Amino acid sequence: EEANDEMAFAINWVSEDPSCDIDVHVRSAGCPEVLYFGNKETPFGKLFRDVQSSGSIDGDGADYQNWEWVRIDHGQLEDLTIWLNAYKTTKPAQVRIIGVSKGRRYERNVQINGPGDGGQSADRDSSDSWHKVTLRR
């Protein structure tokens, strides 16, 4: 397996709520496990850092110190389902997600309105606490 089969995703955010906490949840086709702060290592990847307060989406993210980020061990972007969750917030959050796959950078900026739900919403598609991210072009 070649190193360029790996992918990385990182998120950070800003919100008028200083206690805002956004989490990334990743599924990969064929695996029942979800990669997130409560399950930091799966057969398809690893959550390297869970941050509870990002505070900035400016700059190029060179240090990624305040970013939550994951590594995916395969190059199948189409196999992934990526969700962002407003775990805790009372105000909307502007979220920046950067992904790198096969030497190509993908970037999206999305808004999550909240309120925070502690990751508990049963129907993510209709919840203002969740946002499904598409990185493919």
Short mmCIF file of C-alpha atoms in Angstrom, two decimals:
data_model
loop_
_atom_site.label_atom_id
_atom_site.label_comp_id
_atom_site.label_asym_id
_atom_site.label_seq_id
_atom_site.Cartn_x
_atom_site.Cartn_y
_atom_site.Cartn_z
CA GLU A 1 0.00 0.00 0.00
CA GLU A 2 1.42 3.36 -1.02
CA ALA A 3 1.65 6.33 1.32
CA ASN A 4 -0.39 8.45 -1.10
CA ASP A 5 -3.38 6.22 -0.33
CA GLU A 6 -3.70 8.10 2.96
CA MET A 7 -5.92 11.14 3.38
CA ALA A 8 -6.10 13.79 6.07
CA PHE A 9 -8.95 16.04 7.13
CA ALA A 10 -8.83 18.95 9.55
CA ILE A 11 -11.50 21.29 10.88
CA ASN A 12 -11.58 24.52 12.81
CA TRP A 13 -14.31 27.04 13.51
CA VAL A 14 -15.42 30.38 14.92
CA SER A 15 -18.59 31.23 16.79
CA GLU A 16 -19.96 34.04 18.93
CA ASP A 17 -20.35 31.33 21.60
CA PRO A 18 -16.88 30.97 23.19
CA SER A 19 -17.76 27.47 24.44
CA CYS A 20 -18.67 26.22 20.93
CA ASP A 21 -17.42 22.67 20.29
CA ILE A 22 -17.67 21.14 16.80
CA ASP A 23 -16.82 17.48 16.20
CA VAL A 24 -16.04 15.50 13.08
CA HIS A 25 -17.61 12.04 12.56
CA VAL A 26 -16.40 9.82 9.69
CA ARG A 27 -17.80 6.57 8.31
CA SER A 28 -16.19 4.40 5.65
CA ALA A 29 -18.19 2.05 3.43
CA GLY A 30 -18.08 -1.54 4.67
CA CYS A 31 -17.05 -0.64 8.24
CA PRO A 32 -19.65 -0.43 11.01
CA GLU A 33 -17.45 1.80 13.20
CA VAL A 34 -17.61 5.60 13.30
CA LEU A 35 -14.39 7.57 13.71
CA TYR A 36 -14.98 10.40 16.21
CA PHE A 37 -13.85 11.60 19.66
CA GLY A 38 -15.50 8.60 21.35
CA ASN A 39 -13.81 6.11 18.98
CA LYS A 40 -10.46 7.60 18.00
CA GLU A 41 -9.10 4.61 16.11
CA THR A 42 -10.89 2.45 13.54
CA PRO A 43 -9.75 -0.04 10.89
CA PHE A 44 -9.82 2.82 8.35
CA GLY A 45 -8.32 5.73 10.26
CA LYS A 46 -7.42 7.66 13.37
CA LEU A 47 -8.55 10.87 15.08
CA PHE A 48 -5.30 12.55 16.09
CA ARG A 49 -6.68 15.57 17.87
CA ASP A 50 -10.07 16.44 19.32
CA VAL A 51 -10.23 20.14 20.16
CA GLN A 52 -13.05 21.65 22.17
CA SER A 53 -12.38 25.25 21.17
CA SER A 54 -10.87 26.34 17.87
CA GLY A 55 -11.33 30.09 17.89
CA SER A 56 -9.97 30.88 14.42
CA ILE A 57 -10.42 29.94 10.79
CA ASP A 58 -7.97 32.50 9.43
CA GLY A 59 -4.57 31.83 7.91
CA ASP A 60 -3.39 28.83 5.93
CA GLY A 61 -3.54 26.36 8.80
CA ALA A 62 0.18 25.73 8.61
CA ASP A 63 0.53 24.66 12.23
CA TYR A 64 -2.93 23.10 12.73
CA GLN A 65 -2.47 23.62 16.47
CA ASN A 66 -6.13 24.48 17.09
CA TRP A 67 -7.54 22.14 14.47
CA GLU A 68 -9.32 18.84 15.01
CA TRP A 69 -7.88 16.36 12.53
CA VAL A 70 -8.11 12.80 11.28
CA ARG A 71 -6.10 10.49 9.06
CA ILE A 72 -7.82 8.03 6.74
CA ASP A 73 -5.73 5.01 5.74
CA HIS A 74 -7.18 4.48 2.28
CA GLY A 75 -7.57 6.72 -0.75
CA GLN A 76 -11.26 6.07 -1.37
CA LEU A 77 -12.77 9.51 -0.86
CA GLU A 78 -16.01 8.21 -2.38
CA ASP A 79 -16.28 5.60 0.42
CA LEU A 80 -16.36 8.23 3.16
CA THR A 81 -19.30 9.94 4.81
CA ILE A 82 -18.18 12.97 6.80
CA TRP A 83 -20.46 14.72 9.27
CA LEU A 84 -19.80 17.79 11.40
CA ASN A 85 -21.67 18.01 14.69
CA ALA A 86 -22.36 21.05 16.85
CA TYR A 87 -21.67 19.16 20.05
CA LYS A 88 -22.00 22.27 22.17
CA THR A 89 -23.06 25.76 21.09
CA THR A 90 -25.79 28.33 21.53
CA LYS A 91 -24.83 30.37 18.42
CA PRO A 92 -24.09 29.49 14.78
CA ALA A 93 -20.55 28.39 13.90
CA GLN A 94 -18.56 28.98 10.73
CA VAL A 95 -16.57 25.80 10.11
CA ARG A 96 -13.61 25.34 7.77
CA ILE A 97 -12.68 21.83 6.66
CA ILE A 98 -9.56 21.03 4.68
CA GLY A 99 -8.88 17.63 3.17
CA VAL A 100 -5.83 16.33 1.34
CA SER A 101 -6.13 13.24 -0.84
CA LYS A 102 -3.77 11.98 -3.54
CA GLY A 103 -1.90 15.28 -3.54
CA ARG A 104 -5.07 17.31 -4.04
CA ARG A 105 -6.41 19.79 -1.50
CA TYR A 106 -10.14 20.13 -0.90
CA GLU A 107 -11.60 22.91 1.17
CA ARG A 108 -15.11 23.81 2.26
CA ASN A 109 -16.55 26.47 4.54
CA VAL A 110 -19.93 25.65 6.06
CA GLN A 111 -22.23 27.09 8.69
CA ILE A 112 -23.78 24.99 11.44
CA ASN A 113 -26.65 26.77 13.14
CA GLY A 114 -26.95 24.59 16.22
CA PRO A 115 -27.88 24.48 18.98
CA GLY A 116 -25.45 21.88 20.28
CA ASP A 117 -26.94 18.44 20.79
CA GLY A 118 -24.09 16.48 22.35
CA GLY A 119 -23.99 14.28 19.23
CA GLN A 120 -27.40 12.83 20.09
CA SER A 121 -29.73 13.84 17.23
CA ALA A 122 -31.42 10.76 15.82
CA ASP A 123 -32.00 12.24 12.35
CA ARG A 124 -28.83 14.00 11.25
CA ASP A 125 -30.29 14.99 7.86
CA SER A 126 -32.96 17.19 9.42
CA SER A 127 -31.02 18.47 12.44
CA ASP A 128 -29.51 21.97 12.59
CA SER A 129 -26.80 20.47 14.81
CA TRP A 130 -25.36 18.33 11.98
CA HIS A 131 -23.90 19.10 8.55
CA LYS A 132 -22.92 16.49 5.96
CA VAL A 133 -19.69 17.48 4.20
CA THR A 134 -18.96 16.64 0.57
CA LEU A 135 -15.33 17.07 -0.42
CA ARG A 136 -15.51 15.57 -3.91
CA ARG A 137 -15.65 17.95 -6.83
#
